[in-house]
Amino acid sequence: MRTLLTLLALSVTFAGAGVAQAQTPGLELASVSNARGPQAMNILGIDVEGTQDDGTRFLVIRQSGLTIGQEVQVPGDEAFSKAIKQLYRLRIFSDVEIVADKMIDGGVYLLIRVKQEPRLDSYSFTGIKGSHRDELKRKTPLLRGQSVKPGDIDRTKRIVSDYYAEKGHPLATTEVVRTETEEGRLKLEFQVERGPRVEVNEIMVEGNIAFSEKAVEKRLKETKEDRWWRFWKKETFDVDEFESDKQNLINYYNEKGYYDAQIVSDSTYLVDVDGKPKLNVVLRVQEGPKYHIRDIDFEGNTAYTDQQLMESLGIAEGEAYNSKRLETNLYANPRNTDVSSLYYNRGYVGFRVNPVITVAQGDSLDLTFQIEEGDVYDFGNISIAGNTTTKEHVIRRQLRTMPGYTFSRDAIQRSLRELVQLGYFNPETLIPETRVNPGEKTVDVTYQVEETGNSQLELSGGWGGVGGGLLLQAGFTFNNFSIQDIFKAGAWRPLPTGDGQQLGLNVQVQGSFFQNYAINFTEPWFRGKPHPVGFSISHSRYNLNRRFNAFLGQFEETAENPDNRISITSAQLSYGRQLKWPDDYFSTGSVLGWRFYNFGARSTSYGLPPGQNHALTFTQRFARNSLDNPLFPSNGSSLNMSVEIAPPFPGFIQYHKWSLSNSWNMPLFRKVSLGLSADYGYVGSFNSETVSFERYVVGGTPFDAQGGRFGFGRDLVFARGFPAAAITPLNPDGSLLGGSVLNKYTSELRWMMATSPQFQLQTYGFLDALNTWDGFTSYDPTQLFRATGVGVRIFLPILGMLNMSYGYNLDAFPRQAGDDGLSRWRFQFSLGQSF
């Protein structure tokens, strides 16, 4: 673009007394002006040339900043160059010049000449697919109705080239076709030719001595050589990812002690490989020596001794330098044992540390940590916002941050975990807001919560069971119930909520053949302390005078027999408490239970002797739970140990049952985590009698067990990839015996795909191994049945957890009705945390 400023000065000259001043064209007097130098003149008039639009002429004069009567120096006044810059900023002119038109009586008439760019009528991209067109239009600087400058077109072409270079098409070209409309507007067509996809052919590393070329290439996580076996990924070259990879490589060297390592040059060039263009990448590194730490010194610390800080730093003198470990243990150790956590957890809100690294003689480094401790702060105002259903006291009793207590970052993090464990709030948006008050030396904290619906409605059905036919189930779980408000008419929406209590109601029916009714209630804070108390009552009854005829598809009545009516009634009372030792993640609980089985003269086909059977049980549990999320854990662990005792009272069922369950969760990277668990169980007898009660029946899902299909008094252990009761010891007659020893191991690689208050979705791949044995005489922990597959968990507030898995049993199991036991894929569906 050409910028021309032509100021031809008009000057007043006097040939002698009485000589009159003449009106002279500016071009003819340029030499006079230049000869005499700049002259002060007033602007007498301003006109515009190059546009017929009055509005545009007015805009040009106003934007130039020049006004009639203004005094200027002719030539060379800064007002002229400023005016031209202002006019170019309008982005509607490709050329601007200001000339002197004429001079009269020490004044000058100015003419502003402009060349106006055409306005854009429309533009389009051809030769590419629609989704790419939409993305490019969002990136381009072109707007309909605005003037089109050559620079805008060039910029658009560069945007297209960069866009396709990122997608692996660095040879993309763009041709521009211009068409002018009758109204003088411009139509642009960008004809794009993407060219071939160019993949990385070879990565060449130079200057590496300490590590092999393969070891260096491993650090380039996003820049890979094209290999046939990596068919699922196109190894194209991305500039931004390459820059990130280079930093990863430097970080790797720094972690291994190479403090001076740097990339001195990198380049790329195209090569022809079997008639296809590919890219070679050349990377030259300069490693430098491997450094060791000679001396570590702390300055400014008074709250902690050098030895305490050294323990948190986790680095000893004489060790090889490791930048990653240094940064982690200085600022952000996941266990909160880093140096910063020491100070932040004791109220030093203004804590700062400046690490100074000095290269000493040879290959040594001296580390000096300049510490600014600042003052100790306390918690100030603790407020809660966003809760519309949950009452404030329910939230506050979970918080570890109390006004007046010394500020602690760990207390805030623990409070967040406790709020997540409630299951009432969206964990993704549960971010506290802090405000530091230097004058009062306090920190105000606001917990902004977003409530999610956590009450659940469970509707399910099944076909079959003992009596056959359609089995229906309806269950309601209210996880934030309020028994205190049951007599408040305005609190029923549809039930009183907000006090954090759990109320569950469940009904199962299969016509008049089977009915089950259950109710349970838990108060998690009894008398203002974290001592959960609760009760549960259930009753089931069967009318075996009605049997389902599968051939006719209907129930048939048999002769009335009182012994064909059986029932089961159970009741439980529970009490628990939070412990503070070994740490406050531990808890304990006790359960007192009673069960009554009225089987009349029925045989042992249900796992119990005929007649009436009672069981009085006492269960003691000991647990530790540090999971970050009760439904979708990605970090933390859980431990559950329990012993259940049914004393050998006369006329009562007797047994003792021991259980141990462990799970570990580890985040791998963003939204991906690994979960491992191990479960062990044993059922024994207090006397020489064989225990047939509470034995393990392994396989299937909860749907398979509806209607008492596998009898009563059995522990159903569900397993992916295996049908119901597939892994269970049998009696000589082929009936279910159940196992008295259980081993179960599960592993999952999980990906949290979606998280919102209304919908949570997690996909996973699993590998499970499990078995149950009749006793220790046949116990062999190496003989396990394995299954692998994939699955998805979906949590909907109203329905709860939906679990769908598609599993393949790697080991065959004993043939059973409807299944040959061979290895195959099996789809399973369940509600709740079944596996």
Coordinates of C-alpha atoms in Angstrom, one line a residue, residues 175-423:
E175 CA -6.7 -19.1 -4.8
V176 CA -9.0 -16.0 -4.6
V177 CA -11.6 -15.2 -7.2
R178 CA -13.0 -11.6 -7.1
T179 CA -16.3 -10.6 -8.6
E180 CA -17.8 -7.1 -8.5
T181 CA -21.5 -6.7 -8.2
E182 CA -23.6 -4.0 -10.0
E183 CA -23.6 -2.0 -6.8
G184 CA -19.8 -1.9 -6.8
R185 CA -19.5 -4.4 -4.0
L186 CA -17.1 -7.3 -3.9
K187 CA -17.7 -11.0 -3.8
L188 CA -14.8 -13.3 -2.8
E189 CA -14.4 -17.0 -3.4
F190 CA -11.5 -18.7 -1.7
Q191 CA -10.8 -21.9 -3.7
V192 CA -9.0 -24.2 -1.3
E193 CA -6.9 -27.2 -2.3
R194 CA -5.9 -29.0 0.8
G195 CA -3.2 -31.2 -0.8
P196 CA -2.1 -34.5 0.6
R197 CA -1.9 -35.3 4.3
V198 CA 1.8 -35.1 5.3
E199 CA 2.9 -37.3 8.2
V200 CA 6.1 -37.3 10.1
N201 CA 8.6 -39.7 8.3
E202 CA 11.6 -39.5 10.7
I203 CA 12.7 -37.7 13.8
M204 CA 16.4 -37.1 13.9
V205 CA 18.0 -36.2 17.2
E206 CA 21.5 -34.7 17.3
G207 CA 23.8 -33.9 20.3
N208 CA 22.3 -36.5 22.6
I209 CA 24.9 -38.5 24.7
A210 CA 23.3 -39.3 28.0
F211 CA 20.1 -40.7 26.5
S212 CA 19.5 -42.7 23.4
E213 CA 17.6 -41.3 20.4
K214 CA 14.6 -43.6 21.3
A215 CA 14.6 -42.3 24.9
V216 CA 14.5 -38.7 23.6
E217 CA 11.8 -39.5 21.1
K218 CA 9.6 -40.9 23.9
R219 CA 9.4 -37.5 25.4
L220 CA 7.9 -36.2 22.2
K221 CA 4.5 -37.4 23.1
E222 CA 2.5 -35.7 20.4
T223 CA 5.2 -35.7 17.6
K224 CA 5.6 -39.3 16.5
E225 CA 7.0 -41.0 13.4
D226 CA 4.5 -42.6 11.2
R227 CA 4.3 -46.4 11.8
W228 CA 2.0 -48.9 10.1
W229 CA 1.1 -50.5 13.4
R230 CA -0.2 -47.2 14.9
F231 CA -3.0 -47.3 12.3
W232 CA -5.6 -45.6 14.6
K233 CA -3.7 -42.3 14.7
K234 CA -2.4 -40.0 11.9
E235 CA 1.1 -38.8 12.9
T236 CA 0.8 -35.3 11.5
F237 CA 3.0 -32.5 12.6
D238 CA 1.5 -29.8 14.8
V239 CA 3.6 -26.7 15.5
D240 CA 2.0 -26.0 18.9
E241 CA 2.2 -29.6 20.0
F242 CA 5.8 -29.7 18.9
E243 CA 6.6 -26.7 21.1
S244 CA 5.0 -28.4 24.0
D245 CA 7.0 -31.6 23.2
K246 CA 10.2 -29.7 23.3
Q247 CA 9.4 -28.4 26.7
N248 CA 8.6 -31.9 27.8
L249 CA 12.0 -33.0 26.6
I250 CA 13.8 -30.2 28.5
N251 CA 11.8 -31.1 31.6
Y252 CA 12.9 -34.7 31.3
Y253 CA 16.5 -33.7 31.1
N254 CA 16.1 -31.4 34.1
E255 CA 14.5 -34.3 36.1
K256 CA 17.6 -36.4 35.4
G257 CA 20.0 -33.8 36.6
Y258 CA 20.8 -31.9 33.4
Y259 CA 20.1 -28.4 34.6
D260 CA 21.7 -26.7 31.6
A261 CA 20.0 -28.8 28.9
Q262 CA 18.6 -26.9 26.0
I263 CA 17.4 -27.3 22.4
V264 CA 19.8 -25.3 20.3
S265 CA 17.9 -25.7 17.0
D266 CA 15.1 -27.5 15.3
S267 CA 13.9 -27.7 11.7
T268 CA 11.6 -29.5 9.4
Y269 CA 11.8 -30.3 5.7
L270 CA 9.7 -32.3 3.2
V271 CA 10.9 -35.5 1.6
D272 CA 9.4 -37.9 -0.9
V273 CA 8.7 -41.4 0.4
D274 CA 7.2 -43.8 -2.2
G275 CA 5.7 -40.9 -4.1
K276 CA 4.1 -39.3 -1.0
P277 CA 5.4 -36.1 0.7
K278 CA 6.4 -36.6 4.3
L279 CA 8.1 -34.5 6.9
N280 CA 11.5 -35.0 8.5
V281 CA 12.1 -33.4 11.9
V282 CA 15.6 -32.5 13.1
L283 CA 16.2 -31.7 16.7
R284 CA 19.6 -30.7 18.1
V285 CA 20.0 -30.8 21.9
Q286 CA 22.8 -29.6 24.1
E287 CA 22.8 -31.7 27.3
G288 CA 25.5 -30.1 29.4
P289 CA 26.8 -31.9 32.5
K290 CA 24.8 -33.9 35.0
Y291 CA 24.5 -31.8 38.2
H292 CA 24.4 -32.9 41.8
I293 CA 23.3 -30.9 44.8
R294 CA 26.2 -29.7 46.8
D295 CA 24.5 -27.5 49.4
I296 CA 21.0 -26.6 50.5
D297 CA 20.3 -23.6 52.6
F298 CA 17.1 -21.9 53.9
E299 CA 16.9 -18.2 54.7
G300 CA 14.2 -16.3 56.6
N301 CA 12.5 -19.4 58.2
T302 CA 11.5 -19.1 61.9
A303 CA 8.3 -21.2 62.1
Y304 CA 10.1 -24.4 61.0
T305 CA 13.7 -25.5 61.5
D306 CA 16.0 -26.3 58.5
Q307 CA 15.7 -30.0 59.4
Q308 CA 11.9 -29.9 59.2
L309 CA 12.0 -28.1 55.9
M310 CA 14.5 -30.5 54.6
E311 CA 12.2 -33.5 55.4
S312 CA 9.4 -31.8 53.5
L313 CA 11.7 -31.0 50.6
G314 CA 12.6 -34.6 50.3
I315 CA 15.9 -33.8 48.7
A316 CA 19.3 -34.6 50.2
E317 CA 22.7 -33.1 49.5
G318 CA 24.7 -35.2 47.1
E319 CA 21.6 -36.3 45.1
A320 CA 21.3 -35.6 41.4
Y321 CA 19.3 -32.5 40.6
N322 CA 15.6 -33.3 39.9
S323 CA 13.5 -30.3 38.9
K324 CA 10.2 -32.1 39.0
R325 CA 10.7 -33.4 42.5
L326 CA 12.0 -30.1 43.6
E327 CA 8.9 -28.2 42.3
T328 CA 6.5 -30.9 43.6
N329 CA 7.9 -31.0 47.2
L330 CA 8.2 -27.2 47.3
Y331 CA 4.7 -26.3 46.1
A332 CA 2.2 -29.1 45.4
N333 CA 2.8 -32.5 46.9
P334 CA -0.4 -34.6 46.5
R335 CA 0.0 -35.8 50.2
N336 CA 0.1 -32.1 51.3
T337 CA 3.6 -32.6 52.8
D338 CA 5.3 -30.1 50.6
V339 CA 7.0 -27.0 52.1
S340 CA 4.2 -24.7 51.0
S341 CA 1.5 -26.8 52.7
L342 CA 3.5 -26.7 56.0
Y343 CA 3.1 -23.0 56.1
Y344 CA -0.4 -22.6 54.6
N345 CA -1.7 -25.2 57.0
R346 CA -0.4 -23.1 59.9
G347 CA -2.0 -19.8 58.8
Y348 CA 0.9 -18.3 56.9
V349 CA -1.3 -17.0 54.0
G350 CA 1.4 -14.6 52.8
F351 CA 4.1 -17.3 52.6
R352 CA 6.5 -17.0 49.7
V353 CA 9.5 -19.0 48.7
N354 CA 12.0 -18.0 46.1
P355 CA 14.4 -20.9 45.1
V356 CA 17.8 -19.6 43.9
I357 CA 19.9 -22.1 42.0
T358 CA 23.6 -21.4 41.7
V359 CA 26.0 -23.3 39.6
A360 CA 29.0 -24.1 41.8
Q361 CA 32.4 -25.5 40.8
G362 CA 32.4 -28.5 38.6
D363 CA 29.0 -30.2 38.2
S364 CA 27.4 -29.0 41.5
L365 CA 24.5 -26.8 42.3
D366 CA 23.8 -24.9 45.5
L367 CA 20.1 -24.4 46.4
T368 CA 19.1 -21.4 48.5
F369 CA 15.5 -21.0 49.5
Q370 CA 14.6 -17.4 50.4
I371 CA 11.5 -17.6 52.6
E372 CA 9.0 -14.9 53.4
E373 CA 6.8 -16.3 56.1
G374 CA 4.5 -13.3 56.7
D375 CA 1.9 -13.2 59.5
V376 CA -0.4 -15.9 60.8
Y377 CA -4.0 -15.5 59.7
D378 CA -7.2 -16.9 61.2
F379 CA -10.4 -17.9 59.5
G380 CA -12.8 -15.0 59.4
N381 CA -16.4 -15.2 58.1
I382 CA -17.4 -18.6 56.8
S383 CA -20.5 -18.3 54.6
I384 CA -22.5 -20.7 52.4
A385 CA -24.3 -19.7 49.2
G386 CA -26.3 -21.6 46.6
N387 CA -28.1 -24.1 48.9
T388 CA -31.9 -24.1 48.1
T389 CA -32.9 -27.4 49.7
T390 CA -30.2 -28.5 52.1
K391 CA -30.4 -26.6 55.4
E392 CA -27.3 -24.6 56.4
H393 CA -26.6 -26.6 59.5
V394 CA -26.3 -29.8 57.5
I395 CA -23.5 -28.1 55.4
R396 CA -21.8 -26.4 58.3
R397 CA -21.4 -29.6 60.4
Q398 CA -19.3 -31.0 57.5
L399 CA -16.9 -28.1 57.5
R400 CA -13.5 -28.1 59.1
T401 CA -13.1 -24.3 58.7
M402 CA -14.3 -22.5 61.9
P403 CA -14.2 -18.7 62.5
G404 CA -11.3 -17.8 64.8
Y405 CA -9.4 -21.0 64.0
T406 CA -6.0 -20.7 62.4
F407 CA -6.2 -20.7 58.7
S408 CA -5.4 -24.0 57.0
R409 CA -5.5 -24.9 53.4
D410 CA -5.8 -28.6 54.3
A411 CA -9.0 -27.7 56.3
I412 CA -10.6 -26.2 53.2
Q413 CA -9.7 -29.2 51.1
R414 CA -11.0 -31.6 53.7
S415 CA -14.2 -29.6 54.0
L416 CA -14.7 -29.9 50.2
R417 CA -14.3 -33.6 50.4
E418 CA -16.8 -33.9 53.2
L419 CA -19.4 -31.9 51.1
V420 CA -18.8 -34.1 48.1
Q421 CA -19.3 -37.2 50.2
L422 CA -22.8 -35.9 51.1
G423 CA -23.8 -36.4 47.4

